[in-house]
Tab-separated table of C-alpha atoms in Angstrom:
chain	number	residue	atom	x	y	z
A	28	MET	CA	-29.638	2.857	44.511
A	29	ALA	CA	-32.716	5.534	44.570
A	30	VAL	CA	-32.921	9.647	43.474
A	31	PRO	CA	-30.956	10.612	45.827
A	32	ALA	CA	-33.736	13.365	47.972
A	33	GLU	CA	-31.282	16.190	46.796
A	34	VAL	CA	-30.948	16.272	43.882
A	35	LEU	CA	-35.079	15.249	42.586
A	36	ALA	CA	-35.836	18.626	45.403
A	37	ALA	CA	-33.092	20.492	42.795
A	38	ALA	CA	-34.960	19.477	38.907
A	39	LEU	CA	-38.202	20.057	40.414
A	40	THR	CA	-37.189	23.320	41.414
A	41	VAL	CA	-36.244	23.819	37.798
A	42	VAL	CA	-39.921	22.740	36.788
A	43	ASP	CA	-40.636	25.172	38.545
A	44	LYS	CA	-39.116	28.062	37.004
A	45	THR	CA	-40.301	27.230	34.361
A	46	PRO	CA	-42.684	29.247	32.524
A	47	LYS	CA	-45.500	26.837	31.954
A	48	GLY	CA	-48.330	29.533	29.323
A	49	LEU	CA	-48.239	30.112	25.875
A	50	TYR	CA	-45.186	32.303	24.555
A	51	VAL	CA	-47.251	34.166	21.851
A	52	ASP	CA	-45.707	37.992	20.448
A	53	GLY	CA	-43.730	38.904	23.622
A	54	GLU	CA	-45.753	37.998	26.386
A	55	TRP	CA	-46.636	34.382	27.959
A	56	ARG	CA	-50.078	33.621	28.468
A	57	ALA	CA	-53.040	30.921	29.046
A	58	GLY	CA	-54.838	29.533	26.264
A	59	ARG	CA	-57.978	31.159	25.248
A	60	ASP	CA	-60.057	28.664	26.376
A	61	GLY	CA	-57.858	28.002	29.378
A	62	ALA	CA	-57.351	24.928	29.262
A	63	VAL	CA	-53.488	22.625	30.623
A	64	LEU	CA	-52.531	19.333	29.691
A	65	PRO	CA	-50.133	16.891	31.923
A	66	VAL	CA	-46.555	16.626	31.478
A	67	GLU	CA	-45.648	12.894	33.199
A	68	ASP	CA	-42.143	11.569	34.408
A	69	PRO	CA	-42.449	8.977	32.720
A	70	ALA	CA	-39.998	7.026	34.757
A	71	THR	CA	-42.590	7.338	37.816
A	72	GLY	CA	-46.015	7.386	35.999
A	73	THR	CA	-46.683	11.055	37.987
A	74	THR	CA	-47.633	14.152	37.001
A	75	ILE	CA	-44.684	17.222	37.379
A	76	ALA	CA	-46.282	20.444	35.501
A	77	GLU	CA	-49.523	21.471	33.707
A	78	VAL	CA	-48.390	24.281	30.631
A	79	ALA	CA	-51.111	25.338	28.952
A	80	ASP	CA	-52.955	23.600	25.892
A	81	ALA	CA	-53.544	25.764	23.025
A	82	SER	CA	-56.380	25.551	21.101
A	83	VAL	CA	-56.950	26.070	16.630
A	84	GLU	CA	-57.362	30.356	17.462
A	85	ASP	CA	-53.922	30.346	19.497
A	86	GLY	CA	-52.510	28.496	16.778
A	87	ARG	CA	-53.530	31.528	14.514
A	88	ASP	CA	-52.739	34.508	17.563
A	89	ALA	CA	-48.899	33.171	17.092
A	90	LEU	CA	-48.818	33.257	13.895
A	91	ALA	CA	-50.200	36.254	13.209
A	92	ALA	CA	-48.000	37.898	16.214
A	93	ALA	CA	-45.269	36.159	13.398
A	94	ALA	CA	-46.271	37.783	10.244
A	95	ARG	CA	-45.924	41.356	11.778
A	96	ALA	CA	-42.855	40.615	13.283
A	97	GLN	CA	-41.155	39.328	10.611
A	98	ALA	CA	-39.946	42.106	7.628
A	99	GLY	CA	-38.525	44.689	10.929
A	100	TRP	CA	-35.914	40.799	11.907
A	101	ALA	CA	-35.735	39.740	8.025
A	102	ALA	CA	-34.322	43.531	8.354
A	103	THR	CA	-31.835	43.247	11.092
A	104	PRO	CA	-28.137	43.544	10.316
A	105	PRO	CA	-27.306	39.601	10.091
A	106	ARG	CA	-24.369	40.473	12.574
A	107	GLU	CA	-26.819	41.686	14.902
A	108	ARG	CA	-28.934	38.291	14.512
A	109	GLY	CA	-25.703	36.351	15.258
A	110	GLU	CA	-25.821	37.903	18.103
A	111	VAL	CA	-28.324	37.284	20.055
A	112	LEU	CA	-28.133	33.283	19.439
A	113	ARG	CA	-24.646	33.287	20.111
A	114	ARG	CA	-25.429	35.080	23.815
A	115	ALA	CA	-28.438	32.759	24.362
A	116	PHE	CA	-25.965	29.526	23.429
A	117	ASP	CA	-24.065	31.158	26.492
A	118	LEU	CA	-26.950	31.059	28.883
A	119	ILE	CA	-27.528	27.452	27.710
A	120	ILE	CA	-24.043	25.929	28.432
A	121	GLU	CA	-23.963	28.421	31.843
A	122	ARG	CA	-27.613	26.854	33.167
A	123	ARG	CA	-26.831	23.310	31.312
A	124	ASP	CA	-27.009	21.366	34.382
A	125	ASP	CA	-30.426	23.096	35.579
A	126	LEU	CA	-31.745	21.861	31.801
A	127	ALA	CA	-30.260	19.060	31.603
A	128	ARG	CA	-32.571	17.726	34.642
A	129	MET	CA	-35.564	19.239	33.785
A	130	MET	CA	-35.040	17.412	30.718
A	131	THR	CA	-34.429	13.435	32.170
A	132	LEU	CA	-38.034	14.514	33.828
A	133	GLU	CA	-40.029	14.994	30.916
A	134	MET	CA	-38.228	12.673	28.863
A	135	GLY	CA	-36.249	10.081	30.641
A	136	LYS	CA	-32.795	9.906	29.506
A	137	ALA	CA	-30.231	9.534	31.906
A	138	PHE	CA	-29.101	13.067	33.676
A	139	ALA	CA	-25.486	11.572	31.636
A	140	GLU	CA	-27.410	12.287	27.935
A	141	SER	CA	-30.044	14.641	29.358
A	142	GLN	CA	-26.404	16.754	30.431
A	143	ALA	CA	-25.023	15.739	26.099
A	144	GLU	CA	-28.682	17.043	24.887
A	145	VAL	CA	-28.678	20.851	26.164
A	146	SER	CA	-24.131	21.070	25.595
A	147	TYR	CA	-25.860	20.167	21.368
A	148	ALA	CA	-28.706	21.904	21.538
A	149	ALA	CA	-26.245	24.348	22.193
A	150	GLU	CA	-24.118	23.900	19.491
A	151	PHE	CA	-26.653	24.430	16.559
A	152	LEU	CA	-27.394	28.403	18.013
A	153	ARG	CA	-23.711	28.687	18.362
A	154	TRP	CA	-23.391	27.411	14.555
A	155	PHE	CA	-25.921	29.500	12.712
A	156	ALA	CA	-24.822	32.684	14.448
A	157	GLU	CA	-20.913	32.634	12.571
A	158	GLU	CA	-23.304	31.515	9.489
A	159	ALA	CA	-26.065	34.301	9.334
A	160	VAL	CA	-22.994	36.316	8.389
A	161	ARG	CA	-22.339	34.665	5.408
A	162	ILE	CA	-25.083	35.224	3.149
A	163	ASP	CA	-24.516	35.026	0.298
A	164	GLY	CA	-25.045	36.128	-3.107
A	165	GLY	CA	-24.158	36.166	-6.955
A	166	TYR	CA	-23.627	39.284	-9.937
A	167	LEU	CA	-22.257	37.398	-13.213
A	168	PRO	CA	-22.370	39.496	-16.503
A	169	ALA	CA	-25.239	38.263	-19.406
A	170	PRO	CA	-23.710	35.967	-21.319
A	171	GLY	CA	-25.344	38.513	-23.955
A	172	GLY	CA	-23.071	41.500	-22.466
A	173	ASN	CA	-26.197	43.829	-22.552
A	174	SER	CA	-27.323	42.882	-18.753
A	175	ARG	CA	-26.121	42.637	-15.102
A	176	VAL	CA	-27.260	38.770	-12.795
A	177	VAL	CA	-27.860	40.382	-9.432
A	178	VAL	CA	-29.123	36.690	-7.322
A	179	MET	CA	-29.774	37.403	-4.001
A	180	ARG	CA	-30.919	35.247	-1.196
A	181	GLN	CA	-33.656	35.912	1.012
A	182	PRO	CA	-35.673	35.049	3.919
A	183	VAL	CA	-38.300	32.248	3.123
A	184	GLY	CA	-40.598	34.341	5.579
A	185	PRO	CA	-43.294	32.845	8.395
A	186	CYS	CA	-42.661	29.006	9.078
A	187	LEU	CA	-43.944	27.202	11.884
A	188	LEU	CA	-42.016	24.391	13.335
A	189	VAL	CA	-43.127	20.695	14.823
A	190	THR	CA	-40.335	19.400	16.881
A	191	PRO	CA	-40.394	15.603	18.404
A	192	TRP	CA	-40.406	14.537	21.774
A	193	ASN	CA	-36.865	13.232	21.463
A	194	PHE	CA	-34.769	15.475	21.503
A	195	PRO	CA	-36.070	18.296	22.609
A	196	MET	CA	-34.248	20.766	22.657
A	197	ALA	CA	-31.687	19.934	19.779
A	198	MET	CA	-34.577	19.465	17.634
A	199	GLY	CA	-35.607	22.446	18.187
A	200	THR	CA	-31.799	24.741	17.976
A	201	ARG	CA	-31.597	22.312	14.781
A	202	LYS	CA	-34.508	24.181	13.139
A	203	ILE	CA	-34.512	27.957	15.176
A	204	GLY	CA	-31.566	28.517	14.835
A	205	PRO	CA	-31.105	28.150	11.280
A	206	ALA	CA	-34.434	30.054	10.568
A	207	LEU	CA	-33.189	32.961	13.090
A	208	ALA	CA	-30.067	33.642	11.222
A	209	ALA	CA	-32.035	33.515	7.436
A	210	GLY	CA	-33.877	36.385	9.216
A	211	CYS	CA	-37.846	34.107	9.278
A	212	THR	CA	-40.088	33.561	11.797
A	213	VAL	CA	-40.741	31.343	14.204
A	214	VAL	CA	-43.821	29.266	16.103
A	215	VAL	CA	-43.091	26.167	16.963
A	216	LYS	CA	-45.123	23.667	18.169
A	217	PRO	CA	-43.454	20.857	20.657
A	218	ALA	CA	-44.822	17.372	21.188
A	219	LYS	CA	-46.709	17.275	24.475
A	220	GLN	CA	-45.322	15.116	26.335
A	221	THR	CA	-41.727	17.150	26.621
A	222	PRO	CA	-43.198	21.277	26.224
A	223	LEU	CA	-40.520	22.180	28.836
A	224	SER	CA	-37.501	22.119	27.716
A	225	MET	CA	-38.505	24.237	24.821
A	226	LEU	CA	-40.603	26.632	26.669
A	227	ALA	CA	-37.152	27.108	29.310
A	228	LEU	CA	-35.420	27.689	25.671
A	229	VAL	CA	-38.226	30.388	24.617
A	230	ARG	CA	-37.624	32.089	27.806
A	231	ILE	CA	-33.855	32.007	27.185
A	232	LEU	CA	-33.803	33.667	23.343
A	233	GLU	CA	-36.329	35.294	25.183
A	234	GLU	CA	-33.687	37.177	27.332
A	235	ALA	CA	-30.664	37.373	24.372
A	236	GLY	CA	-33.250	39.776	23.577
A	237	LEU	CA	-35.215	38.294	20.314
A	238	PRO	CA	-37.753	40.550	19.242
A	239	ARG	CA	-41.825	40.559	20.594
A	240	GLY	CA	-43.062	38.323	18.243
A	241	VAL	CA	-39.897	36.680	15.953
A	242	VAL	CA	-40.766	33.034	17.789
A	243	ASN	CA	-44.283	32.134	19.310
A	244	VAL	CA	-45.112	28.407	21.134
A	245	ILE	CA	-47.970	26.985	21.276
A	246	THR	CA	-48.324	23.133	23.723
A	247	THR	CA	-51.443	22.078	22.774
A	248	SER	CA	-52.861	18.507	22.934
A	249	GLN	CA	-53.854	19.441	19.324
A	250	SER	CA	-51.661	18.828	16.732
A	251	GLY	CA	-53.526	17.757	14.189
A	252	ARG	CA	-56.879	20.979	14.569
A	253	VAL	CA	-53.788	23.085	15.552
A	254	THR	CA	-51.206	22.601	12.832
A	255	SER	CA	-54.493	22.026	10.313
A	256	ALA	CA	-55.383	25.216	10.221
A	257	LEU	CA	-51.459	26.912	9.525
A	258	LEU	CA	-50.861	25.043	7.027
A	259	THR	CA	-53.788	26.342	4.968
A	260	ASP	CA	-53.007	29.888	6.498
A	261	GLU	CA	-51.857	32.685	2.917
A	262	ARG	CA	-49.572	34.290	6.129
A	263	LEU	CA	-47.503	30.417	6.354
A	264	ARG	CA	-44.842	29.899	3.853
A	265	LYS	CA	-43.016	27.343	5.682
A	266	LEU	CA	-43.121	23.920	7.380
A	267	SER	CA	-40.827	22.602	9.286
A	268	PHE	CA	-41.833	19.028	11.360
A	269	THR	CA	-39.698	16.256	11.882
A	270	GLY	CA	-41.275	12.622	12.906
A	271	SER	CA	-43.015	9.352	11.826
A	272	THR	CA	-42.751	8.548	8.324
A	273	PRO	CA	-46.605	8.524	8.709
A	274	VAL	CA	-47.441	11.542	10.032
A	275	GLY	CA	-44.582	13.020	7.869
A	276	ARG	CA	-46.770	11.971	4.170
A	277	THR	CA	-49.947	13.521	6.229
A	278	LEU	CA	-48.659	16.765	6.377
A	279	LEU	CA	-47.022	17.179	2.934
A	280	ALA	CA	-50.642	15.746	1.551
A	281	GLN	CA	-51.965	19.717	3.389
A	282	SER	CA	-48.846	21.373	2.127
A	283	ALA	CA	-49.578	20.545	-1.146
A	284	GLU	CA	-51.940	22.760	-0.808
A	285	ARG	CA	-50.251	25.506	-0.566
A	286	VAL	CA	-47.140	24.619	-2.346
A	287	LEU	CA	-44.984	25.511	1.328
A	288	ARG	CA	-42.191	25.304	1.085
A	289	THR	CA	-41.554	21.563	3.671
A	290	SER	CA	-38.540	19.434	4.841
A	291	MET	CA	-39.109	16.930	6.987
A	292	GLU	CA	-36.724	14.344	8.628
A	293	LEU	CA	-38.982	11.302	9.447
A	294	GLY	CA	-38.753	8.294	10.320
A	295	GLY	CA	-35.236	5.582	9.637
A	296	ASN	CA	-34.390	1.993	10.183
A	297	ALA	CA	-30.975	2.332	10.203
A	298	PRO	CA	-28.610	-0.516	9.123
A	299	PHE	CA	-25.343	-1.150	10.949
A	300	LEU	CA	-22.875	-3.350	9.304
A	301	VAL	CA	-20.613	-5.468	10.891
A	302	PHE	CA	-17.505	-7.644	8.100
A	303	ALA	CA	-15.293	-10.334	8.758
A	304	ASP	CA	-12.493	-7.792	9.306
A	305	ALA	CA	-13.902	-5.765	11.791
A	306	ASP	CA	-12.270	-4.667	15.163
A	307	LEU	CA	-15.153	-6.876	17.125
A	308	ASP	CA	-14.394	-4.544	19.868
A	309	LEU	CA	-14.519	-0.757	18.553
A	310	ALA	CA	-17.714	-2.367	16.523
A	311	VAL	CA	-19.544	-3.482	20.047
A	312	GLU	CA	-19.227	0.108	21.838
A	313	GLY	CA	-20.036	1.417	18.054
A	314	ALA	CA	-23.439	-0.166	18.847
A	315	VAL	CA	-23.286	0.047	21.881
A	316	GLN	CA	-23.728	3.480	21.182
A	317	ALA	CA	-25.262	3.695	18.281
A	318	LYS	CA	-28.347	1.221	19.443
A	319	MET	CA	-28.468	2.157	23.526
A	320	ARG	CA	-28.516	6.879	23.027
A	321	ASN	CA	-31.055	8.078	24.551
A	322	VAL	CA	-32.862	4.328	25.055
A	323	GLY	CA	-32.746	3.685	21.156
A	324	GLU	CA	-35.338	6.759	20.920
A	325	ALA	CA	-33.351	7.997	18.005
A	326	CYS	CA	-34.667	8.214	15.011
A	327	THR	CA	-30.752	7.942	13.658
A	328	ALA	CA	-30.814	4.911	16.215
A	329	ALA	CA	-29.030	0.723	15.021
A	330	ASN	CA	-32.278	-0.983	13.838
A	331	ARG	CA	-30.799	-3.455	12.257
A	332	PHE	CA	-27.244	-5.875	13.210
A	333	TYR	CA	-26.090	-7.836	10.095
A	334	VAL	CA	-22.916	-9.023	10.879
A	335	HIS	CA	-20.500	-11.644	9.229
A	336	ARG	CA	-21.136	-15.327	9.648
A	337	SER	CA	-17.603	-16.501	10.108
A	338	VAL	CA	-17.826	-13.272	13.647
A	339	ALA	CA	-21.275	-13.383	14.368
A	340	PRO	CA	-20.650	-15.727	17.721
A	341	ARG	CA	-18.460	-13.042	18.472
A	342	PHE	CA	-20.529	-9.918	17.903
A	343	VAL	CA	-23.480	-10.734	20.035
A	344	GLU	CA	-21.665	-12.688	22.785
A	345	ALA	CA	-19.855	-9.586	22.900
A	346	LEU	CA	-22.870	-7.121	22.337
A	347	ALA	CA	-25.665	-9.190	24.780
A	348	ALA	CA	-22.681	-8.813	28.153
A	349	ARG	CA	-22.247	-4.996	27.655
A	350	LEU	CA	-26.618	-4.537	27.070
A	351	GLY	CA	-26.513	-7.031	30.073
A	352	GLU	CA	-24.838	-4.667	32.540
A	353	LEU	CA	-26.316	-1.645	31.619
A	354	ARG	CA	-27.809	0.113	34.760
A	355	VAL	CA	-31.712	0.431	33.870
A	356	GLY	CA	-33.732	2.842	35.782
A	357	HIS	CA	-35.154	7.062	36.421
A	358	GLY	CA	-32.271	9.192	34.451
A	359	LEU	CA	-31.873	11.287	38.240
A	360	ASP	CA	-31.058	8.025	40.011
A	361	PRO	CA	-26.161	8.157	39.209
A	362	SER	CA	-25.885	5.035	39.700
A	363	THR	CA	-28.225	4.700	35.798
A	364	ASP	CA	-27.622	3.799	32.333
A	365	VAL	CA	-30.698	3.365	30.518
A	366	GLY	CA	-33.811	5.870	31.322
A	367	PRO	CA	-37.964	4.227	31.119
A	368	LEU	CA	-39.115	4.352	27.342
A	369	ILE	CA	-41.813	7.720	26.512
A	370	ASP	CA	-44.801	5.736	28.176
A	371	GLY	CA	-46.917	3.123	28.036
A	372	VAL	CA	-47.650	2.615	24.789
A	373	ALA	CA	-44.143	2.418	23.550
A	374	VAL	CA	-43.643	-0.206	25.465
A	375	ALA	CA	-45.827	-2.300	24.716
A	376	SER	CA	-45.021	-1.756	21.240
A	377	VAL	CA	-41.430	-2.837	21.697
A	378	ALA	CA	-42.672	-6.163	22.745
A	379	GLU	CA	-44.967	-6.009	19.861
A	380	LEU	CA	-42.296	-6.522	17.194
A	381	VAL	CA	-40.327	-8.390	20.339
A	382	ALA	CA	-43.006	-10.860	20.641
A	383	ASP	CA	-42.804	-11.349	17.160
A	384	ALA	CA	-39.672	-11.924	16.321
A	385	THR	CA	-39.461	-14.808	18.578
A	386	GLN	CA	-42.466	-16.716	17.376
A	387	ALA	CA	-40.905	-16.281	14.155
A	388	GLY	CA	-37.441	-17.945	15.759
A	389	ALA	CA	-35.474	-15.772	17.337
A	390	ALA	CA	-34.052	-15.697	20.115
A	391	VAL	CA	-33.483	-14.034	23.372
A	392	VAL	CA	-30.027	-13.448	24.323
A	393	THR	CA	-30.293	-11.070	26.654
A	394	GLY	CA	-33.665	-8.367	27.623
A	395	GLY	CA	-36.586	-9.596	26.319
A	396	GLY	CA	-39.601	-7.616	27.920
A	397	PRO	CA	-41.209	-4.990	30.482
A	398	ILE	CA	-40.048	-4.101	33.332
A	399	ALA	CA	-41.857	-4.834	36.443
A	400	GLY	CA	-42.993	-1.403	38.882
A	401	ALA	CA	-43.545	1.385	38.037
A	402	GLY	CA	-42.799	3.702	34.610
A	403	HIS	CA	-41.831	3.049	31.330
A	404	PHE	CA	-39.069	0.543	31.161
A	405	PHE	CA	-37.751	-1.782	29.174
A	406	ALA	CA	-35.072	-4.611	29.197
A	407	PRO	CA	-31.775	-4.258	27.269
A	408	THR	CA	-32.464	-6.926	24.602
A	409	VAL	CA	-30.674	-8.502	21.839
A	410	LEU	CA	-31.942	-10.875	19.651
A	411	SER	CA	-30.219	-13.268	17.123
A	412	GLY	CA	-30.822	-15.382	14.825
A	413	VAL	CA	-33.237	-13.239	13.438
A	414	PRO	CA	-34.751	-13.805	10.598
A	415	ASP	CA	-34.925	-11.455	7.581
A	416	GLY	CA	-39.128	-10.619	7.810
A	417	ALA	CA	-39.408	-9.817	11.491
A	418	ARG	CA	-40.955	-7.840	11.770
A	419	CYS	CA	-38.598	-5.658	13.676
A	420	VAL	CA	-35.852	-5.596	11.114
A	421	ARG	CA	-38.306	-4.117	9.034
A	422	GLU	CA	-40.632	-1.015	11.251
A	423	GLU	CA	-38.414	1.247	13.358
A	424	ILE	CA	-38.322	-0.156	16.711
A	425	PHE	CA	-37.314	3.231	18.400
A	426	GLY	CA	-36.720	1.101	21.821
A	427	PRO	CA	-33.358	-1.092	23.354
A	428	VAL	CA	-33.988	-4.218	21.376
A	429	ALA	CA	-30.726	-5.109	18.975
A	430	PRO	CA	-31.562	-7.982	16.822
A	431	VAL	CA	-28.494	-9.326	14.620
A	432	VAL	CA	-28.919	-10.853	11.278
A	433	ALA	CA	-26.273	-12.678	9.733
A	434	PHE	CA	-25.027	-12.241	5.857
A	435	ASP	CA	-22.368	-13.849	3.721
A	436	ASP	CA	-20.883	-11.586	2.085
A	437	GLU	CA	-20.620	-7.991	1.176
A	438	ASP	CA	-23.138	-7.789	-2.418
A	439	GLU	CA	-25.783	-9.502	0.190
A	440	ALA	CA	-25.199	-6.616	3.533
A	441	VAL	CA	-25.969	-4.101	0.650
A	442	GLY	CA	-28.771	-5.353	-0.785
A	443	LEU	CA	-30.284	-6.706	2.988
A	444	ALA	CA	-28.741	-3.386	4.538
A	445	ASN	CA	-30.837	-0.801	0.819
A	446	ASP	CA	-34.620	-3.487	1.489
A	447	SER	CA	-35.895	-0.771	3.382
A	448	GLU	CA	-38.234	2.364	2.690
A	449	TYR	CA	-36.388	4.113	3.993
A	450	GLY	CA	-32.738	5.938	3.930
A	451	LEU	CA	-31.363	8.154	7.109
A	452	ALA	CA	-29.309	6.430	8.723
A	453	ALA	CA	-25.704	3.335	8.026
A	454	TYR	CA	-23.439	2.702	9.738
A	455	VAL	CA	-20.205	0.109	8.905
A	456	PHE	CA	-17.420	-1.361	10.951
A	457	THR	CA	-14.119	-2.742	8.577
A	458	GLU	CA	-10.307	-2.518	8.568
A	459	ASN	CA	-10.784	-1.931	4.472
A	460	LEU	CA	-10.562	1.621	4.279
A	461	GLY	CA	-12.048	1.155	0.240
A	462	ARG	CA	-14.714	-1.967	1.103
A	463	GLY	CA	-15.467	0.441	4.231
A	464	LEU	CA	-15.836	3.406	1.620
A	465	ARG	CA	-16.475	0.780	-1.267
A	466	VAL	CA	-20.312	0.243	0.923
A	467	THR	CA	-20.644	3.427	1.881
A	468	GLU	CA	-21.544	4.744	-1.966
A	469	ARG	CA	-23.858	2.016	-2.178
A	470	LEU	CA	-25.602	2.396	0.733
A	471	GLU	CA	-29.362	4.268	0.065
A	472	SER	CA	-28.715	6.066	3.257
A	473	GLY	CA	-28.378	10.090	4.223
A	474	MET	CA	-25.340	9.567	6.892
A	475	VAL	CA	-23.064	6.732	7.671
A	476	GLY	CA	-20.739	6.044	10.082
A	477	LEU	CA	-18.137	4.574	8.868
A	478	ASN	CA	-16.285	2.771	12.678
A	479	GLN	CA	-17.512	5.310	14.579
A	480	GLY	CA	-21.180	4.662	16.592
A	481	VAL	CA	-22.375	8.355	16.596
A	482	ILE	CA	-23.014	10.629	13.532
A	483	SER	CA	-25.312	13.454	14.380
A	484	ASN	CA	-22.676	16.698	14.198
A	485	PRO	CA	-24.350	20.500	14.209
A	486	ALA	CA	-21.212	21.774	11.830
A	487	ALA	CA	-22.394	18.111	9.487
A	488	PRO	CA	-26.205	18.213	6.979
A	489	PHE	CA	-28.564	16.332	8.813
A	490	GLY	CA	-31.532	13.897	6.765
A	491	GLY	CA	-32.064	11.287	4.042
A	492	VAL	CA	-33.227	9.471	1.004
A	493	LYS	CA	-36.187	7.670	0.227
A	494	GLN	CA	-38.716	7.794	2.665
A	495	SER	CA	-36.508	9.584	5.657
A	496	GLY	CA	-37.356	12.362	4.683
A	497	LEU	CA	-36.204	16.080	2.878
A	498	GLY	CA	-33.533	18.618	3.057
A	499	ARG	CA	-31.387	18.598	5.261
A	500	GLU	CA	-30.661	20.804	8.978
A	501	GLY	CA	-27.474	21.482	10.191
A	502	GLY	CA	-23.846	22.083	8.425
A	503	THR	CA	-23.583	24.465	5.826
A	504	VAL	CA	-25.995	23.301	4.006
A	505	GLY	CA	-29.277	23.572	6.723
A	506	ILE	CA	-29.868	28.138	6.221
A	507	ASP	CA	-30.606	27.488	2.883
A	508	GLU	CA	-33.787	25.524	3.511
A	509	TYR	CA	-34.986	29.250	5.537
A	510	LEU	CA	-33.303	30.625	1.441
A	511	THR	CA	-35.184	32.004	-1.292
A	512	VAL	CA	-33.274	33.514	-3.563
A	513	LYS	CA	-33.888	36.464	-6.091
A	514	TYR	CA	-32.909	36.856	-10.297
A	515	ALA	CA	-32.493	41.081	-10.735
A	516	ALA	CA	-31.704	41.558	-14.471
A	517	VAL	CA	-29.917	44.731	-15.198
A	518	ARG	CA	-29.981	45.957	-17.627
A	519	ALA	CA	-26.030	47.594	-18.620
A	520	GLN	CA	-25.497	51.731	-19.073
A	521	TRP	CA	-22.384	51.421	-19.293
């Protein structure tokens, strides 16, 4: 089924109404050199919009605006900061479908998934609106009794927030929400592939009453140059980055020059463990959720499936049947379950990983390659008999491919799962609660889904260990990334 004309027209109308300029010091403007960058619909390969392409100087303008606004925003009562976030939450929910249509056009995911992301994004603003008034401190007598220890938490200061293309709104609110709640001003640099969702979000924050200069947005095709220039600027106090581990390493090295405070949400290689006593129907459903959410383009996506040898054939058969039923197409087509990958580079990368696995002896049970025609589509794929040395179980796939490896006992499963430089997410399916908790504790991972395939939640701390990142986003600890602790020693005079 093709995309209904009225649905496509409605989505393009939202795109047309979304600002296309840089947002600096409360004003929408073109870049200094007038350059623009195209935004493509990955389902068709056509350009749907052009947005301002910021230069290094534009980035510095944005940081200057954030620095000027910092003192005033930090002094704004926490309740008022929270109310701005709460009003923005209400506006996002009110406009959910329009925002979701535009997200599907620029990123590709199915409309229902875009709706879910917009709601998820809004929840971070509601959560941190409530956390703004819970920033606490401490007061206690010094052990010697001659002074008092007063502890306070204050905003870090101007922050650079670098967000990815795969969740173009939620990864923004997950950083903007706690930063604003804490009293920090920000410069946001969204991914060049999906800038429209961020621009629409900032327009909403503007409508919600955010003062000028508190949030600034720079869209750019020169990410490395613009970001590097800001990291060396003494006005910047923090970097928060979501993206690949190689880029994260580079940014950490650059941040070290000024001992800049950082938080990093980097790559993943999530193991999905299915034990012999697992409810196989539940495990297969969880596998579909953990693998196919966002077309597999998620750092939390199940990347390698370790299944007990006694149930592996049934699991493979059932998973292949479920993935083979999924309908691939344009995300605005009501019949679509799975949209396109972000671009041609992504398709080629996933195809290369599948080819490596099959050359090493893996069998393609369903799918196996790109889908011919316009757009960047890849068939949902299940591979069985995958050798553990195959690249698809060593590298982040970021696509709709599920490689299955059999194991014989718990120790082997845990060893395979932990044999990775990454440690973001993991999934465990077993009907034995004791085993589930035991394995959860043994896994070298920041997050574990026990008998469930979806783990992201604004109320939970999101983050990983090893080379999957530093710090946490969301939950009660998410705001801590944007606060610094100050201690005052007060002489007792009574």
